[in-house]
Coordinates of C-alpha atoms in Angstrom, one line a residue:
Chain C
M1 CA 18.0 48.7 3.2
A2 CA 20.7 46.2 3.9
L3 CA 19.9 42.5 3.4
I4 CA 21.3 41.6 6.8
E5 CA 21.5 44.0 9.6
V6 CA 23.0 43.1 13.0
K7 CA 22.2 45.7 15.6
N8 CA 24.0 45.8 18.9
V9 CA 23.9 42.1 19.3
S10 CA 25.4 40.3 22.3
K11 CA 25.4 36.7 23.2
I12 CA 26.2 35.4 26.6
Y13 CA 26.5 31.6 27.2
N14 CA 26.2 30.3 30.7
T15 CA 28.6 27.4 30.6
N16 CA 28.8 25.7 34.1
S17 CA 27.1 28.8 35.5
V18 CA 30.1 30.9 34.3
P19 CA 28.9 33.6 31.8
V20 CA 30.9 33.6 28.6
N21 CA 30.5 36.7 26.3
A22 CA 30.6 35.1 22.9
L23 CA 29.5 38.3 21.1
R24 CA 29.7 41.9 22.4
N25 CA 27.6 44.6 20.9
I26 CA 28.1 43.6 17.3
D27 CA 26.8 46.1 14.6
L28 CA 27.1 44.8 11.1
K29 CA 25.4 45.4 7.7
I30 CA 25.7 43.1 4.8
E31 CA 24.3 44.2 1.4
K32 CA 22.8 42.1 -1.4
E33 CA 25.2 40.3 -3.7
E34 CA 28.1 40.6 -1.2
F35 CA 30.7 37.9 -0.9
T36 CA 31.7 38.3 2.7
A37 CA 34.0 36.4 5.0
I38 CA 33.7 36.6 8.8
V39 CA 37.1 35.6 10.1
G40 CA 38.9 35.3 13.3
P41 CA 40.7 32.9 15.6
S42 CA 38.9 30.0 17.3
G43 CA 36.6 31.3 20.0
S44 CA 36.4 34.7 18.4
G45 CA 32.6 34.3 17.9
K46 CA 32.4 33.9 14.1
T47 CA 30.2 30.7 14.2
T48 CA 28.0 32.3 16.9
L49 CA 27.5 35.3 14.7
L50 CA 26.7 33.1 11.7
N51 CA 24.2 31.1 13.9
M52 CA 22.5 34.4 14.9
I53 CA 22.2 35.6 11.3
G54 CA 20.9 32.2 10.3
G55 CA 18.3 32.1 13.1
L56 CA 19.8 29.0 14.6
D57 CA 20.4 30.7 17.9
N58 CA 18.9 33.7 19.6
P59 CA 20.9 36.8 20.7
T60 CA 20.9 37.6 24.4
S61 CA 20.3 41.2 23.4
G62 CA 20.1 43.2 20.2
V63 CA 18.2 42.8 17.0
I64 CA 18.8 40.9 13.8
M65 CA 17.0 42.1 10.7
I66 CA 16.9 40.1 7.5
G67 CA 15.4 41.9 4.5
G68 CA 13.8 44.3 7.0
T69 CA 12.3 41.6 9.2
D70 CA 13.3 41.3 12.8
I71 CA 14.0 37.6 13.2
S72 CA 15.0 37.8 16.9
T73 CA 11.3 37.8 17.9
F74 CA 10.3 34.7 15.8
K75 CA 9.1 31.6 17.6
T76 CA 10.7 28.2 16.7
D77 CA 8.4 27.0 13.9
A78 CA 8.2 30.5 12.4
M79 CA 12.0 30.7 12.4
I80 CA 12.3 27.3 10.8
N81 CA 9.9 28.4 8.1
F82 CA 11.8 31.7 7.6
R83 CA 15.1 29.8 7.2
L84 CA 13.5 27.4 4.7
Q85 CA 12.3 30.3 2.5
N86 CA 15.2 32.7 2.9
I87 CA 18.5 31.1 4.0
G88 CA 20.7 28.5 2.4
F89 CA 23.2 26.7 4.6
V90 CA 26.5 25.0 3.8
F91 CA 28.2 23.3 6.7
Q92 CA 31.8 22.4 7.3
A93 CA 31.0 18.6 7.4
Y94 CA 28.7 18.8 4.4
N95 CA 25.9 17.2 6.5
L96 CA 24.0 15.5 3.6
I97 CA 21.3 13.0 4.4
P98 CA 23.4 9.8 3.9
V99 CA 20.5 7.5 2.8
F100 CA 19.5 9.9 0.0
T101 CA 21.2 10.3 -3.4
A102 CA 22.6 13.7 -4.4
K103 CA 19.4 14.5 -6.3
E104 CA 17.2 13.5 -3.4
N105 CA 19.2 15.6 -1.0
V106 CA 18.6 18.7 -3.2
E107 CA 15.0 17.7 -3.9
F108 CA 14.3 17.3 -0.2
I109 CA 14.5 21.1 0.5
M110 CA 12.0 21.7 -2.3
L111 CA 9.7 19.0 -0.8
L112 CA 9.7 20.9 2.5
Q113 CA 8.7 24.0 0.5
G114 CA 5.8 22.0 -1.0
E115 CA 7.0 21.9 -4.6
S116 CA 5.5 19.3 -7.0
K117 CA 7.5 16.2 -7.7
E118 CA 8.1 17.1 -11.4
K119 CA 9.4 20.6 -10.5
R120 CA 11.6 19.2 -7.7
E121 CA 13.2 16.6 -9.9
A122 CA 13.8 19.0 -12.8
E123 CA 15.2 21.8 -10.5
A124 CA 17.4 19.3 -8.6
V125 CA 19.0 18.0 -11.8
N126 CA 19.6 21.6 -13.0
L127 CA 21.2 22.6 -9.8
L128 CA 23.5 19.6 -9.7
K129 CA 24.4 20.3 -13.3
A130 CA 25.2 23.9 -12.3
V131 CA 27.7 22.5 -9.7
D132 CA 29.2 20.1 -12.2
L133 CA 27.6 17.0 -10.7
G134 CA 25.2 16.2 -13.6
D135 CA 26.7 12.8 -14.0
K136 CA 26.5 12.0 -10.3
I137 CA 22.9 12.8 -9.4
D138 CA 22.1 9.2 -8.3
K139 CA 25.2 8.8 -6.2
K140 CA 24.8 8.6 -2.4
P141 CA 27.1 10.8 -0.3
T142 CA 29.3 7.9 0.6
E143 CA 30.0 7.4 -3.1
L144 CA 31.2 11.0 -3.5
S145 CA 34.4 12.7 -2.6
G146 CA 34.5 15.5 0.0
G147 CA 34.5 18.2 -2.7
E148 CA 31.6 16.6 -4.5
Q149 CA 29.6 16.3 -1.3
Q150 CA 30.3 20.0 -0.6
R151 CA 29.1 20.9 -4.1
V152 CA 25.9 18.9 -3.4
A153 CA 25.6 20.9 -0.2
V154 CA 25.9 24.1 -2.2
A155 CA 23.2 22.9 -4.6
R156 CA 21.0 22.0 -1.7
A157 CA 21.6 25.5 -0.2
L158 CA 20.5 27.0 -3.5
A159 CA 17.5 24.7 -3.9
S160 CA 15.1 26.8 -1.8
K161 CA 16.0 30.0 -3.8
P162 CA 17.3 31.7 -0.7
S163 CA 18.1 35.4 -0.2
F164 CA 21.6 34.5 0.9
V165 CA 23.8 31.5 1.7
L166 CA 25.5 31.1 5.0
A167 CA 28.6 28.9 4.8
D168 CA 30.3 27.7 8.0
E169 CA 33.9 26.8 7.3
P170 CA 33.0 25.3 3.9
T171 CA 36.5 24.5 2.9
A172 CA 37.9 23.3 6.2
N173 CA 37.7 19.6 5.2
L174 CA 38.9 20.1 1.6
D175 CA 42.3 20.0 -0.1
S176 CA 43.6 23.1 -1.9
V177 CA 42.5 22.1 -5.4
T178 CA 39.0 21.0 -4.3
A179 CA 38.7 24.1 -2.1
N180 CA 39.6 26.4 -5.0
N181 CA 37.1 24.7 -7.2
L182 CA 34.4 25.2 -4.6
L183 CA 35.3 28.8 -4.2
D184 CA 35.3 29.2 -8.0
L185 CA 31.8 27.8 -8.0
M186 CA 30.6 30.1 -5.2
E187 CA 32.2 33.1 -6.8
K188 CA 30.5 32.3 -10.1
L189 CA 27.1 32.0 -8.4
N190 CA 27.8 35.3 -6.7
E191 CA 28.7 37.0 -10.0
V192 CA 26.3 35.4 -12.4
N193 CA 23.3 34.6 -10.1
K194 CA 23.9 37.6 -7.8
M195 CA 23.7 35.2 -4.8
T196 CA 24.9 36.7 -1.5
F197 CA 27.4 34.6 0.4
V198 CA 28.5 35.0 4.0
F199 CA 31.3 32.7 5.2
S200 CA 32.7 32.0 8.6
T201 CA 36.2 30.9 8.1
H202 CA 39.8 31.0 9.1
D203 CA 41.0 29.6 5.8
S204 CA 43.3 32.0 4.0
R205 CA 42.1 30.6 0.7
V206 CA 38.6 31.9 1.4
I207 CA 39.8 35.1 2.9
E208 CA 41.9 35.9 -0.3
R209 CA 38.8 35.4 -2.5
A210 CA 36.3 37.2 -0.3
H211 CA 35.1 40.7 -1.4
R212 CA 34.8 41.8 2.1
V213 CA 36.4 40.5 5.3
V214 CA 35.0 41.1 8.8
T215 CA 37.4 40.2 11.5
L216 CA 36.2 39.2 14.9
R217 CA 38.3 39.1 18.1
D218 CA 36.9 38.2 21.5
G219 CA 33.4 38.6 20.3
Q220 CA 33.9 42.1 18.9
I221 CA 34.5 43.4 15.4
D222 CA 38.2 44.1 15.1
S223 CA 38.1 45.2 11.5
D224 CA 35.8 45.4 8.5
K225 CA 37.5 45.8 5.2
K226 CA 36.6 45.5 1.5
Q227 CA 38.9 43.5 -0.8
N228 CA 40.4 46.7 -2.5
E229 CA 41.4 48.0 0.9
L230 CA 43.0 44.6 1.7
A231 CA 44.8 44.6 -1.6
V232 CA 46.2 48.1 -0.8
K233 CA 47.3 46.9 2.6
K234 CA 49.1 43.8 1.1
Q235 CA 51.0 46.1 -1.3
Chain H
M1 CA 9.6 11.2 0.3
L2 CA 9.2 11.3 4.0
L3 CA 8.0 7.7 3.9
A4 CA 11.0 6.8 1.7
L5 CA 13.3 8.6 4.2
A6 CA 11.8 6.8 7.1
W7 CA 12.1 3.4 5.4
K8 CA 15.8 4.1 4.4
N9 CA 16.5 5.2 7.9
I10 CA 15.2 2.0 9.4
W11 CA 17.6 0.0 7.3
R12 CA 20.6 2.2 8.0
N13 CA 21.6 0.0 10.9
K14 CA 20.4 -3.4 9.6
K15 CA 21.6 -5.4 12.6
R16 CA 19.8 -3.2 15.1
S17 CA 16.6 -3.1 13.1
L18 CA 16.6 -6.9 12.5
I19 CA 17.1 -7.6 16.2
I20 CA 14.1 -5.5 17.2
L21 CA 12.0 -6.9 14.3
T22 CA 12.9 -10.5 15.4
A23 CA 12.0 -9.6 19.0
I24 CA 8.6 -8.2 17.9
A25 CA 7.9 -11.1 15.5
L26 CA 8.9 -13.8 18.0
G27 CA 7.1 -12.1 20.9
L28 CA 3.9 -11.8 18.9
W29 CA 4.2 -15.3 17.5
A30 CA 4.6 -16.8 20.9
G31 CA 1.8 -14.7 22.3
L32 CA -0.6 -15.6 19.5
F33 CA 0.3 -19.3 19.7
S34 CA -0.4 -19.3 23.5
V35 CA -3.6 -17.5 23.0
S36 CA -4.7 -19.9 20.2
I37 CA -4.0 -22.9 22.5
S38 CA -6.0 -21.4 25.4
I39 CA -8.9 -20.5 23.1
G40 CA -8.7 -23.9 21.4
V41 CA -8.8 -25.8 24.6
W42 CA -11.8 -23.8 25.9
E43 CA -13.7 -23.9 22.6
A44 CA -13.1 -27.7 22.5
T45 CA -14.5 -27.9 26.0
I46 CA -17.6 -25.9 25.0
N47 CA -18.1 -27.9 21.8
S48 CA -17.6 -31.2 23.7
T49 CA -20.2 -30.1 26.3
I50 CA -22.7 -29.2 23.5
D51 CA -21.9 -32.4 21.7
R52 CA -22.1 -34.6 24.7
N53 CA -25.5 -33.8 26.0
L54 CA -26.3 -30.1 26.1
S55 CA -27.1 -29.5 22.4
H56 CA -27.6 -25.9 21.2
I57 CA -31.0 -25.2 22.6
Q58 CA -33.1 -26.9 25.2
I59 CA -36.8 -26.5 26.1
H60 CA -38.4 -27.4 29.4
K61 CA -41.5 -26.7 31.3
K62 CA -40.8 -23.7 33.5
E63 CA -41.7 -25.7 36.7
F64 CA -39.1 -28.3 35.7
K65 CA -36.4 -25.7 36.1
E66 CA -37.5 -25.3 39.8
E67 CA -38.1 -28.9 40.6
K68 CA -36.7 -31.7 38.3
L69 CA -39.7 -34.0 38.8
I70 CA -41.0 -36.3 36.0
S71 CA -44.4 -34.8 36.7
N72 CA -43.1 -31.5 35.3
Y73 CA -43.1 -32.8 31.7
I74 CA -43.7 -30.6 28.7
P75 CA -47.4 -30.6 27.7
N76 CA -47.8 -31.8 24.1
G77 CA -44.0 -32.2 24.1
N78 CA -43.8 -34.6 21.2
T79 CA -46.0 -32.3 19.0
I80 CA -43.8 -29.3 19.8
A81 CA -40.7 -31.4 19.0
D82 CA -42.2 -32.3 15.6
E83 CA -43.0 -28.7 14.9
I84 CA -39.5 -27.6 15.7
R85 CA -38.0 -30.4 13.5
K86 CA -39.7 -28.8 10.5
D87 CA -37.4 -25.6 10.8
K88 CA -34.7 -25.9 8.1
R89 CA -32.1 -24.4 10.4
V90 CA -32.7 -27.3 12.8
K91 CA -30.6 -30.5 12.2
E92 CA -32.5 -32.7 14.7
V93 CA -34.6 -32.7 17.8
S94 CA -34.4 -35.1 20.7
G95 CA -37.3 -35.4 23.1
R96 CA -35.9 -36.7 26.3
V97 CA -37.3 -38.0 29.6
L98 CA -35.2 -36.8 32.5
I99 CA -35.5 -38.5 35.9
E100 CA -33.3 -38.2 39.0
G101 CA -33.0 -41.7 40.6
M102 CA -30.9 -44.3 42.1
A103 CA -28.8 -46.9 40.4
S104 CA -28.0 -50.0 42.3
S105 CA -25.8 -53.0 41.7
P106 CA -25.3 -56.0 43.9
T107 CA -22.4 -54.3 45.6
S108 CA -23.2 -50.6 45.6
S109 CA -25.6 -47.8 44.7
S110 CA -25.3 -44.2 43.4
G111 CA -27.5 -41.2 42.6
V112 CA -27.9 -40.8 38.9
N113 CA -29.6 -38.8 36.2
I114 CA -31.6 -41.1 34.0
I115 CA -32.0 -39.9 30.5
G116 CA -34.6 -41.5 28.4
I117 CA -34.0 -41.1 24.7
N118 CA -35.0 -42.2 21.2
P119 CA -31.6 -43.5 20.0
E120 CA -32.2 -42.5 16.4
N121 CA -32.9 -38.9 17.3
E122 CA -30.2 -38.7 20.0
K123 CA -27.6 -39.8 17.5
E124 CA -28.2 -36.7 15.5
V125 CA -28.4 -34.3 18.4
T126 CA -25.5 -35.3 20.5
S127 CA -22.3 -37.4 19.9
I128 CA -22.8 -39.6 22.9
S129 CA -22.9 -42.7 20.6
S130 CA -19.3 -42.0 19.5
Y131 CA -18.1 -42.2 23.1
I132 CA -19.1 -45.9 23.5
Q133 CA -16.1 -47.9 24.5
E134 CA -17.7 -51.3 25.1
G135 CA -20.9 -52.6 23.5
K136 CA -23.0 -50.7 21.0
F137 CA -25.4 -47.7 21.0
F138 CA -28.7 -49.4 21.7
E139 CA -28.3 -52.1 18.9
T140 CA -29.2 -55.0 21.2
K141 CA -32.5 -56.7 21.0
K142 CA -32.5 -57.6 24.7
R143 CA -35.0 -55.9 27.1
N144 CA -34.3 -52.7 29.0
P145 CA -30.8 -51.9 27.7
V146 CA -28.9 -49.2 29.5
L147 CA -25.7 -47.2 28.6
I148 CA -23.6 -46.1 31.6
G149 CA -20.5 -44.2 32.0
K150 CA -17.2 -45.9 32.7
K151 CA -16.7 -44.2 36.0
L152 CA -20.2 -45.2 37.2
A153 CA -19.6 -48.8 36.0
D154 CA -16.3 -48.9 37.9
K155 CA -18.0 -47.4 41.0
L156 CA -20.8 -49.9 41.0
G157 CA -18.6 -52.8 39.9
L158 CA -20.5 -53.5 36.7
K159 CA -19.4 -54.9 33.4
M160 CA -21.1 -55.4 30.0
G161 CA -24.2 -57.4 30.4
S162 CA -24.5 -56.8 34.2
K163 CA -27.8 -56.1 35.7
I164 CA -28.6 -52.7 37.3
V165 CA -31.7 -51.7 39.2
L166 CA -33.0 -48.1 38.6
T167 CA -35.3 -46.7 41.3
F168 CA -37.1 -43.4 40.7
Q169 CA -40.3 -41.5 41.4
N170 CA -43.2 -42.0 39.0
I171 CA -45.5 -39.3 37.8
D172 CA -48.0 -40.1 40.5
T173 CA -45.1 -39.7 43.0
T174 CA -45.0 -43.5 43.8
L175 CA -41.5 -45.1 43.8
T176 CA -40.9 -47.3 40.8
F177 CA -38.0 -49.6 40.1
A178 CA -36.9 -51.7 37.2
A179 CA -34.0 -53.9 36.2
F180 CA -31.9 -52.9 33.2
R181 CA -29.0 -54.6 31.5
I182 CA -25.8 -52.9 30.5
A183 CA -25.6 -52.7 26.8
G184 CA -22.8 -50.2 26.5
I185 CA -20.2 -48.3 28.5
F186 CA -19.3 -44.8 27.4
K187 CA -16.3 -42.6 28.4
T188 CA -16.5 -38.9 27.6
E189 CA -14.0 -36.1 28.4
S190 CA -15.9 -35.4 31.6
T191 CA -15.5 -37.9 34.4
N192 CA -18.3 -36.0 36.3
F193 CA -20.7 -36.7 33.5
D194 CA -19.6 -40.3 33.2
Q195 CA -20.2 -40.9 36.9
S196 CA -23.7 -39.4 37.1
H197 CA -25.5 -40.0 33.8
L198 CA -27.0 -43.1 32.2
F199 CA -29.1 -43.5 29.0
V200 CA -32.1 -45.8 28.5
K201 CA -34.7 -46.0 25.8
K202 CA -37.6 -43.7 26.7
S203 CA -40.0 -46.4 25.4
D204 CA -38.7 -48.7 28.2
L205 CA -39.3 -46.0 30.7
Y206 CA -42.9 -45.5 29.5
K207 CA -43.5 -49.2 30.0
T208 CA -41.9 -49.2 33.4
M209 CA -43.9 -46.1 34.4
E210 CA -47.1 -47.3 32.6
S211 CA -47.2 -43.8 31.2
E212 CA -48.2 -42.0 28.0
P213 CA -45.2 -40.9 25.8
I214 CA -44.2 -37.8 27.7
I215 CA -41.0 -35.8 27.4
S216 CA -39.4 -33.4 30.0
E217 CA -36.8 -32.0 27.7
I218 CA -36.5 -31.0 24.0
A219 CA -32.9 -30.9 22.9
I220 CA -32.3 -29.1 19.6
R221 CA -29.2 -29.4 17.4
L222 CA -28.8 -26.7 14.8
N223 CA -27.2 -27.1 11.4
S224 CA -25.0 -24.0 12.2
S225 CA -24.2 -22.4 15.5
D226 CA -24.5 -19.1 13.6
D227 CA -28.3 -19.5 13.7
L228 CA -28.4 -19.9 17.5
D229 CA -29.7 -16.4 18.2
S230 CA -32.3 -16.3 15.5
V231 CA -33.7 -19.8 16.2
Y232 CA -33.7 -19.0 19.9
S233 CA -35.6 -15.8 19.4
K234 CA -38.2 -17.6 17.3
L235 CA -38.7 -20.4 19.8
K236 CA -38.9 -18.0 22.7
L237 CA -41.7 -16.2 20.9
D238 CA -43.5 -19.4 19.8
Y239 CA -43.3 -21.2 23.1
S240 CA -43.5 -18.3 25.6
S241 CA -45.1 -20.5 28.2
L242 CA -42.0 -22.8 28.2
A243 CA -38.4 -22.2 29.3
V244 CA -36.4 -21.9 26.1
E245 CA -32.6 -21.6 26.8
T246 CA -29.5 -21.7 24.7
W247 CA -26.3 -23.6 25.8
K248 CA -25.0 -20.2 27.1
Q249 CA -27.9 -19.9 29.5
L250 CA -27.9 -23.6 30.4
A251 CA -24.2 -23.6 31.2
P252 CA -23.5 -19.9 32.0
E253 CA -20.2 -20.8 33.6
L254 CA -18.9 -21.9 30.2
E255 CA -19.8 -18.6 28.5
F256 CA -18.6 -16.5 31.5
T257 CA -15.3 -18.4 31.7
Y258 CA -14.9 -18.0 27.9
E259 CA -15.4 -14.3 28.1
M260 CA -13.1 -14.0 31.1
L261 CA -10.5 -16.1 29.2
I262 CA -10.7 -13.8 26.2
L263 CA -10.2 -10.7 28.4
E264 CA -7.3 -12.4 30.2
L265 CA -5.7 -13.3 26.8
E266 CA -6.1 -9.7 25.6
I267 CA -4.4 -8.5 28.7
F268 CA -1.7 -11.2 28.2
L269 CA -1.0 -9.8 24.7
G270 CA -1.0 -6.3 26.1
I271 CA 1.7 -7.3 28.6
I272 CA 3.8 -8.8 25.7
L273 CA 3.4 -5.6 23.7
A274 CA 4.2 -3.5 26.8
A275 CA 7.5 -5.4 27.1
L276 CA 8.2 -4.9 23.4
L277 CA 7.4 -1.2 23.8
F278 CA 10.5 -0.7 25.9
G279 CA 12.5 -2.6 23.3
I280 CA 11.1 -0.4 20.5
T281 CA 11.6 2.8 22.5
N282 CA 15.2 1.8 23.2
T283 CA 15.9 1.0 19.6
M284 CA 14.4 4.3 18.4
L285 CA 16.2 6.2 21.1
M286 CA 19.5 4.7 19.9
S287 CA 18.6 5.5 16.3
V288 CA 17.8 9.1 17.2
M289 CA 20.9 9.6 19.3
D290 CA 23.0 8.4 16.3
R291 CA 21.4 11.0 14.1
I292 CA 21.4 14.1 16.4
R293 CA 23.5 16.1 14.0
E294 CA 21.3 15.1 11.0
F295 CA 18.2 16.2 12.8
G296 CA 19.9 19.4 13.7
V297 CA 20.7 19.9 10.0
L298 CA 17.1 19.0 8.9
M299 CA 15.7 21.6 11.3
A300 CA 18.3 24.2 10.3
V301 CA 17.5 23.9 6.6
G302 CA 13.8 24.2 7.2
M303 CA 12.2 20.9 8.4
K304 CA 9.4 21.8 10.8
R305 CA 9.4 20.1 14.2
V306 CA 6.0 18.5 13.4
R307 CA 7.6 16.8 10.4
V308 CA 10.5 15.6 12.4
F309 CA 8.1 14.2 14.9
F310 CA 6.2 12.4 12.2
L311 CA 9.4 11.1 10.6
I312 CA 10.3 9.4 13.9
L313 CA 6.7 8.3 14.4
I314 CA 6.6 6.8 10.9
E315 CA 10.0 5.0 11.4
T316 CA 8.7 3.5 14.7
F317 CA 5.4 2.7 13.1
V318 CA 6.8 0.9 10.1
L319 CA 9.3 -1.0 12.3
S320 CA 6.5 -2.1 14.7
I321 CA 4.0 -2.9 12.0
F322 CA 6.5 -4.8 10.0
G323 CA 7.6 -6.9 13.0
G324 CA 3.9 -7.2 13.9
I325 CA 2.9 -8.5 10.5
I326 CA 5.8 -11.0 10.5
G327 CA 4.7 -12.2 14.0
M328 CA 1.1 -12.4 13.0
L329 CA 1.9 -14.3 9.8
L330 CA 4.1 -16.8 11.7
G331 CA 1.3 -17.1 14.4
G332 CA -1.4 -17.5 11.7
I333 CA 0.6 -20.2 9.8
T334 CA 1.3 -22.1 13.0
V335 CA -2.3 -22.0 14.1
W336 CA -3.6 -22.9 10.6
Y337 CA -1.2 -25.9 10.5
L338 CA -2.0 -27.1 14.0
S339 CA -5.7 -26.4 13.8
D340 CA -5.9 -29.2 11.1
K341 CA -3.3 -31.5 12.6
G342 CA -4.1 -30.9 16.3
I343 CA -1.9 -31.3 19.4
D344 CA -2.0 -34.6 21.3
L345 CA -2.3 -33.9 25.0
S346 CA -3.2 -37.4 26.0
I347 CA -0.2 -37.4 28.3
F348 CA -2.3 -35.1 30.5
A349 CA -5.5 -37.0 29.9
E350 CA -6.4 -37.6 33.5
G351 CA -6.1 -34.0 34.6
L352 CA -7.9 -32.7 31.5
N353 CA -10.8 -35.1 31.7
A354 CA -11.5 -34.1 35.3
Y355 CA -12.4 -30.7 33.9
G356 CA -14.3 -32.1 30.9
M357 CA -11.5 -31.1 28.5
P358 CA -10.6 -33.2 25.4
T359 CA -7.1 -34.6 25.0
Q360 CA -6.7 -33.7 21.4
M361 CA -6.3 -29.9 21.2
Y362 CA -6.8 -27.8 18.1
P363 CA -5.5 -24.2 18.4
V364 CA -8.1 -21.6 17.4
L365 CA -7.5 -17.9 16.8
P366 CA -10.6 -15.9 16.0
L367 CA -10.1 -13.4 13.2
Y368 CA -11.0 -10.4 15.4
F369 CA -7.9 -11.2 17.5
Y370 CA -5.7 -10.2 14.6
F371 CA -7.6 -6.8 14.4
V372 CA -7.3 -6.4 18.2
L373 CA -3.5 -7.1 17.9
I374 CA -3.1 -4.6 15.0
V375 CA -4.8 -1.9 17.1
M376 CA -2.5 -2.8 20.0
I377 CA 0.6 -2.7 17.8
I378 CA -0.4 0.8 16.5
I379 CA -0.9 2.1 20.0
T380 CA 2.4 0.5 21.1
A381 CA 4.2 2.1 18.2
I382 CA 2.7 5.6 18.9
I383 CA 3.6 5.3 22.6
A384 CA 7.1 4.0 21.8
A385 CA 7.7 7.0 19.4
I386 CA 6.7 9.7 21.8
Y387 CA 9.8 9.9 23.9
P388 CA 12.4 9.7 21.1
S389 CA 10.3 12.2 19.1
I390 CA 10.0 14.7 21.9
K391 CA 13.7 14.4 22.7
T392 CA 14.5 15.1 19.0
I393 CA 12.2 18.1 18.5
K394 CA 13.7 19.7 21.6
L395 CA 17.1 19.8 20.0
M396 CA 18.7 23.2 19.3
P397 CA 19.9 23.0 15.7
A398 CA 23.0 25.1 16.3
K399 CA 24.1 22.7 19.1
A400 CA 22.9 19.5 17.3
I401 CA 24.9 20.3 14.2
R402 CA 28.1 20.4 16.2
T403 CA 27.4 16.9 17.8
Y404 CA 29.7 14.1 16.6

């Protein structure tokens, strides 16, 4: 059974009463431990697809199964709870809570899960050490660089021990060196911790490092290739 | 941690939070101060009425309440007065003779209430002796001294030492008159009282009436007004054949007006808080609108809507309570300072005295008003939080995250 299964999903937005087909009959399976990039030009529907997989938006038609559970039927609070227990998010603009320190930002997710203070604190410190921010646990987001903030966001995404992490354009605001460092970190988490990552991106640096690349065009899957196939194509 | 987040969120925009805090604090301070002045003026009026002549409890013969005739005196009145005096809660008892009569001077005459007293007892029951402006409180050795109000003296064209003829109905319904000499002129806060009351020694009245020592009113002063209800209940039981009444029953308009005043003041505070409610709602709405993306993220990563609701509620609550406490502290300190020092309103003396109100005003704020206010602030905070909270929990995370 695939970890993520998108079955015949369509999404139509009614913008100014004009229907816009953001996704058209998408079928996609993502297995555990994959390191997948969903790519495509602006407006191709990659963020919409990521939002559907993350339960942040509902499909107009079709079904989304996560670990065998159909999340398209969930009500709002059930969906929030499902996200908390199963999905880690990394956003393009980091989106950390500005009044919290790095440690508090990571801890907060575990607080929502009802973990004890001691466990939260210990786990948050471990996660921040794992993303090489052990010396910056008490820094607020404004005192951290963009790359450091995104690493805190990764630690936060991992804090809930999710089944997979969804990352929406995670490197878009980062310079090359920082972006590569972040990808190294994610790759390591994928290889060592067996964490599944799904990115939406149009960043070639991410595409090059992805193990699988799903290309969207006009709301439809244009291509779905594994890295070895891509490598052959490049040659 | 939710509390910590709420607290930190409040101070994110210090200027905005300080403005609304100042508005809440100043609004409540001004409200409490106005309330304390109103209560202070009215309590002073009540106390002055009790001090002047009413005392805490009065006893009459039931028929006297119907017809204020000297013949309706209290049977064994002096014995009853002596019995009541033995109660430790009672400070002093004054047995009075009350007669409605006519006061005449060479130039004019006026209807008056003649109050026959024993000066020693009366001094302890009322503070009429402290209102003497000219002369002394029955310290003369001359015959038939009388104390009259300044207003009555002016009306009748009388001065210290002038003669005045008092005419009234005797116990046997015959008309009796006697000449008295003015030994003192008093001026209370009530011009109505000063114009219609005069004091004589009851022993002089007995001589004039050729009567036994009778009394038509027993005025009782308590050591503490807290004992009013218990002493009243006891006296009512002991002297069920007589009319026993507290000052509240004797002057119901005072009690009723006081209760109405308290209600009006609570409404007044409610109006202040209603005005502040819009300010708090506006501040919270601005605060929420500034953080739409953040709320989107919080809900995306797993913060339930009820927690988001409570986060905004706590922020509103803390902001309102914080401002409320500062306002109450400022109000409390102002009232405490002025309740000792007083506010001199002698510039409005004429107008205030016409209503029996004193010119030195001491603000009073009963403790329960602070509790009423805290409850009002809590309700205001909850109402103020509802709209911003609902607006927030209705956000779609996917859309909110993309808001800049």
